[in-house]
């Protein structure tokens, strides 16, 4: 706790009020949050933003007020009707309590991290606005703004917008934005889903789901019968500069995105793990394709099934198949959860067996980011040496995950590293085997990178 703690009340208003159903993206998050309740604090997204010099406390509070007024999703609550169905309620206005903590300048950054952990560590309630904020000051000067936002009100791609827009607001002379940004909000998205064009979007996605479900494996991770550990679901991540160099170099060489290369590596590793000739998983898709989509507030991301044929072909061939499969998945990632649930039930009834929807993959890799590829002939040896510096970190285990999920692989860019985390059911993968899987992915990517250095570049 800081030497001084003060609370400030921000009052904000909107330009409309009303009720609407949850969006499809919100329904997906709601179902997960309900499954984890009351411990769904891991759905709290965070951001720590450095305040520019010269911006005073009134400027930070004013920028935060303007920001909430511009983003309808941050001033929306989620009641439950008499039938037990959740919906979104947009009030005309409200208030937010913002905590200010004062620390010496040399402690400000660590104080911001501590405040973030505290604000993030408590789940949001249904009648609470889905945003929490705190300010770390040194003397009379704000140093850091901390934001914690419920996943119902933003997804990880929207958090990029949130950080960027808050930085712009704080950099303005008076901390104020002026005029509101024209953008779509979850209220608008929910209304469109009820229209014929919205139903048509979902129906196109359902065709993709049905085609994938017809050939989905019964058990993608067959043959694993490990005894569960004390916390049944274990999560481990690696931070690898070697993987970053390999993934980005292969992407340039094969003229695809880093995401495609990563998914190819992941698909091969998953196939090897379960002894499968095809990889099948649900891919997290951002659903932000147009300029309007990119500016939309709220959580619009949804999963889409992907099948990758791993038979008969080298790594380049797998990359090509991933590119094609991923394109189909991304173009079919807006769907009505009720309709998809019915499609899964129908597929299992027709097949007379279950389908395995337990594997999830989320990738958020930035093209052009990460460590630079060594130019010297000894570059491959340098990258192999980097593997000895790969960080391995074990997170706190949990007793449960999303209903039916046993395998959740994520990748993101951090400085010169790619961070890859895997949370798995330890009846499928023990902690030691989770580490092995992640290191096997790194080894495969580096091996393909080394092979590619000695081969001519792709013709496209």
Coordinates of C-alpha atoms in Angstrom, one line a residue:
X1 CA 0.0 0.0 0.0
X2 CA 1.3 3.5 -0.8
X3 CA 2.1 6.2 1.7
X4 CA -1.1 7.9 0.7
X5 CA -4.4 6.5 -0.7
X6 CA -7.1 8.7 -2.1
X7 CA -10.3 7.9 -4.0
X8 CA -11.6 10.0 -6.9
X9 CA -15.1 9.7 -8.3
X10 CA -15.5 10.1 -12.0
X11 CA -19.0 10.8 -13.3
X12 CA -19.7 9.9 -17.0
X13 CA -22.7 10.1 -19.3
X14 CA -23.6 8.4 -22.6
X15 CA -25.7 9.3 -25.6
X16 CA -28.2 6.4 -25.3
X17 CA -29.7 3.8 -22.9
X18 CA -31.3 0.5 -23.5
X19 CA -31.2 -3.3 -23.3
X20 CA -30.0 -5.8 -25.9
X21 CA -29.1 -9.5 -26.0
X22 CA -25.5 -10.5 -25.4
X23 CA -23.4 -10.6 -28.6
X24 CA -22.2 -13.9 -29.8
X25 CA -18.7 -13.1 -28.5
X26 CA -20.1 -12.1 -25.2
X27 CA -22.2 -15.3 -25.0
X28 CA -19.0 -17.4 -25.4
X29 CA -17.2 -15.5 -22.6
X30 CA -20.4 -15.6 -20.4
X31 CA -20.6 -19.4 -20.7
X32 CA -17.0 -19.7 -19.6
X33 CA -17.3 -17.2 -16.8
X34 CA -20.5 -19.0 -15.5
X35 CA -18.6 -22.3 -15.5
X36 CA -15.7 -20.8 -13.4
X37 CA -18.0 -18.7 -11.1
X38 CA -17.3 -17.4 -8.6
X39 CA -13.6 -17.6 -9.5
X40 CA -13.4 -16.1 -13.0
X41 CA -10.9 -13.3 -12.2
X42 CA -8.6 -14.8 -14.9
X43 CA -11.0 -13.1 -17.3
X44 CA -9.8 -9.7 -16.1
X45 CA -7.6 -8.1 -18.7
X46 CA -5.0 -5.5 -17.6
X47 CA -3.0 -2.6 -18.9
X48 CA -0.4 -0.4 -17.2
X49 CA 0.1 2.9 -19.1
X50 CA 2.9 5.4 -18.3
X51 CA 1.6 9.0 -17.9
X52 CA 3.6 11.6 -19.9
X53 CA 5.4 14.3 -18.0
X54 CA 3.4 17.4 -17.5
X55 CA 0.0 15.8 -17.3
X56 CA -1.6 16.5 -14.0
X57 CA -4.1 14.4 -12.0
X58 CA -7.1 16.4 -13.4
X59 CA -5.9 15.6 -16.9
X60 CA -5.6 11.9 -16.2
X61 CA -9.1 11.8 -14.6
X62 CA -10.5 13.8 -17.5
X63 CA -9.0 11.6 -20.1
X64 CA -10.3 8.5 -18.3
X65 CA -13.8 10.0 -18.1
X66 CA -13.7 10.8 -21.9
X67 CA -12.5 7.4 -22.6
X68 CA -15.3 5.6 -20.8
X69 CA -17.9 7.9 -22.4
X70 CA -16.5 7.0 -25.8
X71 CA -16.5 3.3 -25.1
X72 CA -20.0 2.1 -24.4
X73 CA -18.8 -1.4 -23.5
X74 CA -17.1 0.0 -20.4
X75 CA -20.3 1.4 -19.1
X76 CA -22.5 -1.6 -19.7
X77 CA -23.7 -4.1 -17.0
X78 CA -25.0 -7.6 -17.5
X79 CA -28.2 -8.4 -15.6
X80 CA -30.1 -11.7 -15.7
X81 CA -33.8 -11.7 -16.7
X82 CA -36.6 -13.6 -15.0
X83 CA -35.9 -16.7 -17.3
X84 CA -32.2 -16.7 -16.2
X85 CA -31.0 -15.3 -19.5
X86 CA -28.2 -12.7 -19.3
X87 CA -28.4 -9.5 -21.4
X88 CA -26.5 -6.2 -21.7
X89 CA -27.9 -3.0 -20.1
X90 CA -26.5 0.3 -21.2
X91 CA -27.4 3.1 -18.7
X92 CA -27.4 6.7 -19.6
X93 CA -24.6 7.5 -17.1
X94 CA -22.9 6.4 -13.9
X95 CA -19.7 6.8 -11.9
X96 CA -16.4 5.1 -11.3
X97 CA -14.3 5.2 -8.2
X98 CA -10.6 5.6 -9.1
X99 CA -7.9 4.8 -6.4
X100 CA -4.8 7.0 -6.3
X101 CA -1.8 5.7 -4.5
X102 CA 1.3 7.9 -3.9
X103 CA 4.8 6.4 -3.8
X104 CA 8.4 7.7 -4.1
X105 CA 9.5 7.9 -7.7
X106 CA 11.8 4.9 -7.5
X107 CA 9.0 2.7 -6.2
X108 CA 6.3 3.9 -8.7
X109 CA 6.7 1.1 -11.3
X110 CA 6.7 -1.7 -8.8
X111 CA 3.7 -0.1 -7.1
X112 CA 1.8 0.0 -10.4
X113 CA 2.4 -3.7 -10.8
X114 CA 1.2 -4.4 -7.3
X115 CA -1.9 -2.3 -7.8
X116 CA -2.6 -4.1 -11.1
X117 CA -2.5 -7.5 -9.3
X118 CA -4.9 -6.3 -6.6
X119 CA -7.4 -4.8 -9.1
X120 CA -7.1 -7.9 -11.3
X121 CA -7.4 -10.4 -8.5
X122 CA -11.1 -9.9 -7.8
X123 CA -13.8 -11.1 -10.2
X124 CA -16.3 -8.5 -11.5
X125 CA -19.8 -8.7 -10.3
X126 CA -22.8 -8.5 -12.7
X127 CA -23.9 -5.1 -11.4
X128 CA -20.5 -3.6 -11.6
X129 CA -19.2 -1.5 -14.5
X130 CA -16.6 -3.8 -16.2
X131 CA -13.6 -1.5 -15.7
X132 CA -11.4 -0.7 -12.7
X133 CA -8.8 2.1 -12.7
X134 CA -6.0 3.2 -10.4
X135 CA -3.3 5.9 -10.6
X136 CA 0.1 5.8 -9.1
X137 CA 1.5 9.2 -8.3
X138 CA 4.9 10.5 -7.1
X139 CA 4.6 13.7 -5.2
X140 CA 1.8 15.5 -7.1
X141 CA 2.6 14.0 -10.5
X142 CA 0.8 11.0 -11.9
X143 CA 3.2 8.3 -13.1
X144 CA 1.1 5.3 -14.1
X145 CA -2.5 4.6 -15.0
X146 CA -3.7 1.1 -14.3
X147 CA -6.7 -0.4 -16.1
X148 CA -8.4 -3.7 -15.5
X149 CA -11.3 -4.7 -17.8
X150 CA -13.6 -7.6 -17.7
X151 CA -13.3 -9.9 -20.8
X152 CA -17.1 -9.4 -21.5
X153 CA -16.2 -5.7 -22.3
X154 CA -13.0 -6.3 -24.3
X155 CA -10.9 -9.0 -26.0
X156 CA -7.1 -9.1 -26.2
X157 CA -7.1 -7.4 -29.7
X158 CA -9.4 -4.6 -28.3
X159 CA -6.9 -4.1 -25.5
X160 CA -4.4 -3.0 -28.1
X161 CA -6.8 -0.3 -29.1
X162 CA -7.5 0.6 -25.5
X163 CA -3.8 1.1 -24.7
X164 CA -3.2 3.1 -27.9
X165 CA -6.2 5.3 -27.4
X166 CA -5.5 6.0 -23.8
X167 CA -1.9 7.0 -24.6
X168 CA -3.2 9.4 -27.2
X169 CA -5.6 10.9 -24.8
X170 CA -3.0 11.4 -22.1
X171 CA -0.6 12.9 -24.6
X172 CA -3.1 15.7 -25.5
X173 CA -2.5 19.0 -23.9
X174 CA -5.5 19.0 -21.5
X175 CA -6.0 15.2 -21.3
X176 CA -9.3 15.6 -23.1
X177 CA -10.4 14.0 -26.4
X178 CA -12.9 16.5 -27.6
X179 CA -15.3 14.7 -29.9
X180 CA -16.4 11.1 -29.6
X181 CA -15.1 8.5 -32.0
X182 CA -17.6 7.0 -34.5
X183 CA -17.4 3.2 -33.8
X184 CA -19.5 0.1 -33.3
X185 CA -20.3 -1.1 -29.8
X186 CA -21.6 -4.5 -28.5
X187 CA -25.2 -3.0 -28.4
X188 CA -24.9 -2.4 -32.2
X189 CA -23.4 -5.9 -32.8
X190 CA -26.2 -7.6 -30.8
X191 CA -28.8 -5.7 -32.9
X192 CA -27.2 -6.8 -36.2
X193 CA -27.2 -10.4 -35.1
X194 CA -31.0 -10.3 -35.0
X195 CA -31.2 -9.1 -38.6
X196 CA -31.3 -11.3 -41.7
X197 CA -27.7 -10.4 -42.6
X198 CA -26.6 -11.4 -39.1
X199 CA -28.3 -14.8 -39.4
X200 CA -26.7 -15.3 -42.8
X201 CA -23.2 -14.7 -41.4
X202 CA -23.8 -17.3 -38.7
X203 CA -25.2 -19.8 -41.3
X204 CA -22.1 -19.5 -43.4
X205 CA -20.0 -20.2 -40.4
X206 CA -22.2 -23.2 -39.5
X207 CA -21.4 -24.7 -42.9
X208 CA -17.7 -24.6 -42.1
X209 CA -18.3 -26.1 -38.6
X210 CA -20.4 -29.0 -40.1
X211 CA -17.7 -29.8 -42.7
X212 CA -15.0 -29.8 -40.0
X213 CA -17.1 -31.8 -37.5
X214 CA -17.7 -34.5 -40.0
X215 CA -14.1 -35.6 -39.9
X216 CA -13.0 -34.4 -36.4
X217 CA -11.1 -36.9 -34.3
X218 CA -12.7 -38.7 -31.5
X219 CA -9.6 -38.0 -29.4
X220 CA -6.9 -35.7 -30.7
X221 CA -4.7 -36.5 -27.7
X222 CA -5.3 -40.3 -27.6
X223 CA -3.1 -42.6 -25.5
X224 CA -2.4 -40.3 -22.5
X225 CA -3.5 -41.7 -19.1
X226 CA -1.3 -39.8 -16.7
X227 CA -2.4 -39.5 -13.1
X228 CA -3.7 -36.0 -12.4
X229 CA -1.5 -33.7 -10.4
X230 CA -2.7 -32.0 -7.2
X231 CA -3.9 -29.1 -9.4
X232 CA -5.4 -30.9 -12.3
X233 CA -4.7 -28.2 -14.9
X234 CA -1.1 -27.0 -15.1
X235 CA 0.1 -24.1 -17.1
X236 CA 3.7 -23.6 -18.2
X237 CA 5.2 -21.1 -20.5
X238 CA 8.5 -20.6 -22.3
X239 CA 10.1 -17.3 -23.4
X240 CA 12.3 -18.1 -26.4
X241 CA 14.3 -15.7 -28.5
X242 CA 15.4 -18.7 -30.6
X243 CA 11.8 -19.5 -31.4
X244 CA 11.2 -15.9 -32.3
X245 CA 14.1 -15.8 -34.7
X246 CA 13.1 -19.1 -36.3
X247 CA 9.4 -18.3 -36.7
X248 CA 9.9 -14.8 -38.2
X249 CA 12.7 -15.9 -40.5
X250 CA 10.6 -18.8 -41.8
X251 CA 7.7 -16.5 -42.3
X252 CA 9.8 -14.2 -44.4
X253 CA 11.3 -17.1 -46.3
X254 CA 8.0 -18.8 -47.0
X255 CA 6.1 -15.4 -47.5
X256 CA 3.4 -16.0 -45.0
X257 CA 2.7 -14.5 -41.6
X258 CA 4.4 -15.6 -38.3
X259 CA 1.0 -16.9 -37.2
X260 CA 0.8 -19.3 -40.1
X261 CA 4.3 -20.6 -39.4
X262 CA 3.6 -21.0 -35.7
X263 CA 0.4 -22.9 -36.4
X264 CA 2.3 -25.2 -38.7
X265 CA 4.8 -26.0 -36.0
X266 CA 2.0 -26.4 -33.4
X267 CA 0.0 -28.7 -35.8
X268 CA 3.0 -31.0 -36.3
X269 CA 3.8 -31.2 -32.6
X270 CA 0.1 -31.9 -31.8
X271 CA 0.0 -34.7 -34.4
X272 CA 3.2 -36.2 -33.0
X273 CA 1.8 -36.0 -29.5
X274 CA -1.4 -37.9 -30.3
X275 CA 0.0 -40.1 -33.1
X276 CA -2.4 -38.4 -35.5
X277 CA -2.1 -37.8 -39.3
X278 CA -4.2 -34.7 -38.9
X279 CA -4.2 -31.9 -36.4
X280 CA -7.6 -30.6 -35.2
X281 CA -8.1 -27.6 -32.9
X282 CA -10.2 -24.6 -32.3
X283 CA -8.4 -21.4 -33.4
X284 CA -9.1 -18.1 -31.6
X285 CA -10.0 -15.6 -34.4
X286 CA -10.0 -11.8 -33.8
X287 CA -12.9 -11.1 -36.2
X288 CA -11.5 -7.6 -36.9
X289 CA -11.0 -7.6 -40.6
X290 CA -12.3 -4.2 -41.8
X291 CA -11.4 -0.7 -40.5
X292 CA -14.8 -0.6 -38.8
X293 CA -14.2 -4.0 -37.2
X294 CA -10.8 -2.9 -35.9
X295 CA -12.3 0.1 -34.2
X296 CA -15.2 -1.8 -32.6
X297 CA -15.3 -2.0 -28.8
X298 CA -16.0 -5.1 -26.9
X299 CA -15.2 -8.8 -27.3
X300 CA -15.8 -9.9 -30.8
X301 CA -13.3 -12.8 -31.1
X302 CA -14.6 -16.3 -31.4
X303 CA -13.2 -19.8 -32.1
X304 CA -13.3 -21.6 -35.4
X305 CA -12.4 -25.2 -36.1
X306 CA -9.2 -26.0 -38.1
X307 CA -8.1 -29.3 -39.6
X308 CA -4.5 -29.6 -40.9
X309 CA -3.5 -32.7 -43.0
X310 CA 0.0 -33.7 -41.8
X311 CA 0.5 -36.6 -44.2
X312 CA 2.6 -36.7 -47.3
X313 CA 4.6 -33.5 -47.4
X314 CA 7.5 -31.5 -46.0
X315 CA 7.3 -28.5 -43.7
X316 CA 6.6 -26.1 -46.5
X317 CA 3.6 -28.2 -47.6
X318 CA 2.2 -28.2 -44.0
X319 CA 2.6 -24.4 -44.0
X320 CA 0.6 -24.2 -47.2
X321 CA -2.1 -26.3 -45.8
X322 CA -2.3 -24.3 -42.6
X323 CA -2.6 -21.1 -44.7
X324 CA -5.6 -22.5 -46.5
X325 CA -7.2 -24.0 -43.4
X326 CA -6.7 -20.9 -41.4
X327 CA -8.2 -18.7 -44.1
X328 CA -11.3 -20.8 -44.1
X329 CA -11.5 -20.7 -40.3
X330 CA -11.0 -16.9 -40.1
X331 CA -13.7 -16.4 -42.7
X332 CA -16.1 -18.5 -40.6
X333 CA -15.6 -17.2 -37.1
X334 CA -18.8 -15.3 -36.4
X335 CA -21.4 -17.7 -35.2
X336 CA -24.4 -18.1 -32.9
X337 CA -23.3 -20.3 -30.0
X338 CA -26.7 -21.9 -29.7
X339 CA -26.7 -22.9 -33.3
X340 CA -23.1 -24.3 -33.1
X341 CA -24.0 -26.3 -30.0
X342 CA -26.9 -27.8 -31.9
X343 CA -24.6 -28.6 -34.9
X344 CA -22.1 -30.4 -32.6
X345 CA -24.9 -32.5 -31.1
X346 CA -26.2 -33.4 -34.6
X347 CA -22.7 -34.3 -35.8
X348 CA -22.1 -36.6 -32.8
X349 CA -25.6 -38.2 -33.3
X350 CA -24.9 -38.9 -37.0
X351 CA -21.4 -40.2 -36.3
X352 CA -22.5 -42.2 -33.3
X353 CA -19.4 -41.0 -31.4
X354 CA -18.1 -37.9 -29.7
X355 CA -15.9 -35.3 -31.4
X356 CA -12.9 -33.8 -29.7
X357 CA -13.3 -30.1 -29.2
X358 CA -10.8 -30.0 -26.3
X359 CA -7.8 -28.4 -28.0
X360 CA -7.6 -24.6 -28.3
X361 CA -4.9 -22.4 -29.9
X362 CA -4.7 -18.6 -29.7
X363 CA -1.9 -16.8 -31.5
X364 CA -1.1 -13.1 -31.3
X365 CA 2.2 -12.6 -33.1
X366 CA 3.2 -9.3 -34.7
X367 CA 4.8 -9.4 -38.2
X368 CA 8.2 -7.8 -38.1
X369 CA 8.5 -8.1 -34.3
X370 CA 10.9 -10.2 -32.3
X371 CA 14.7 -10.7 -32.5
X372 CA 16.6 -10.1 -35.7
X373 CA 17.9 -13.0 -37.8
X374 CA 21.7 -13.4 -37.6
X375 CA 23.4 -12.6 -40.9
X376 CA 26.7 -14.5 -40.4
X377 CA 27.3 -18.0 -41.6
X378 CA 27.4 -19.1 -38.0
X379 CA 23.9 -17.8 -37.4
X380 CA 22.4 -21.3 -37.1
X381 CA 24.9 -22.1 -34.3
X382 CA 24.0 -18.8 -32.6
X383 CA 20.3 -19.7 -32.6
X384 CA 21.0 -23.1 -31.2
X385 CA 23.0 -21.4 -28.5
X386 CA 20.1 -19.2 -27.7
X387 CA 18.0 -22.3 -26.9
X388 CA 20.0 -22.7 -23.7
X389 CA 18.7 -19.3 -22.6
X390 CA 15.0 -20.1 -23.1
X391 CA 13.0 -19.3 -20.0
X392 CA 10.7 -21.9 -18.5
X393 CA 8.1 -20.6 -16.0
X394 CA 5.4 -22.6 -14.2
X395 CA 2.2 -20.7 -13.4
X396 CA -0.2 -21.5 -10.6
X397 CA -2.3 -24.6 -11.4
X398 CA -6.1 -24.7 -11.4
X399 CA -8.7 -27.3 -10.6
X400 CA -10.7 -26.7 -13.8
X401 CA -10.7 -25.2 -17.2
X402 CA -13.4 -24.4 -19.8
X403 CA -16.0 -27.2 -20.0
X404 CA -14.4 -30.0 -22.0
X405 CA -11.1 -28.2 -22.7
X406 CA -7.9 -30.2 -22.0
X407 CA -5.3 -28.3 -24.1
X408 CA -4.9 -24.6 -24.5
X409 CA -1.9 -23.3 -26.4
X410 CA -1.2 -19.6 -26.7
X411 CA 1.6 -17.5 -28.3
X412 CA 2.4 -13.8 -28.2
X413 CA 5.3 -11.5 -28.8
X414 CA 7.2 -10.0 -25.9
X415 CA 10.3 -7.9 -26.7
X416 CA 12.7 -10.2 -28.5
X417 CA 11.0 -13.4 -27.4
X418 CA 7.9 -15.4 -28.4
X419 CA 6.0 -16.4 -25.3
X420 CA 4.3 -19.8 -25.7
X421 CA 2.1 -21.1 -22.9
X422 CA 0.3 -24.4 -22.6
X423 CA -2.3 -25.2 -20.0
X424 CA -3.2 -28.8 -20.1
X425 CA -5.2 -31.4 -18.2
X426 CA -2.6 -33.5 -16.4
X427 CA -4.6 -36.6 -17.1
X428 CA -3.5 -35.9 -20.7
X429 CA -0.1 -34.2 -20.2
X430 CA 2.0 -34.1 -17.0
X431 CA 3.9 -30.9 -16.1
X432 CA 7.1 -32.5 -17.4
X433 CA 5.4 -33.5 -20.7
X434 CA 4.0 -29.9 -21.1
X435 CA 7.6 -28.6 -20.9
X436 CA 8.7 -31.3 -23.4
X437 CA 5.9 -30.3 -25.8
X438 CA 6.9 -26.6 -25.7
X439 CA 10.6 -27.5 -26.1
X440 CA 9.8 -29.9 -29.0
X441 CA 8.0 -27.0 -30.7
X442 CA 11.1 -24.8 -30.3
X443 CA 13.3 -27.6 -31.6
X444 CA 11.2 -28.2 -34.6
X445 CA 11.0 -24.5 -35.5
X446 CA 14.8 -24.1 -35.1
X447 CA 15.5 -27.2 -37.1
X448 CA 13.3 -26.0 -40.0
X449 CA 15.0 -22.6 -39.8
X450 CA 18.4 -24.2 -40.0
X451 CA 17.4 -26.3 -43.0
X452 CA 16.0 -23.2 -44.7
X453 CA 19.2 -21.3 -44.4
X454 CA 20.8 -23.8 -46.7
X455 CA 17.9 -23.9 -49.1
X456 CA 16.8 -21.3 -51.7
X457 CA 14.0 -18.9 -50.8
X458 CA 10.4 -19.7 -51.7
X459 CA 9.2 -18.5 -55.1
X460 CA 5.9 -17.5 -53.6

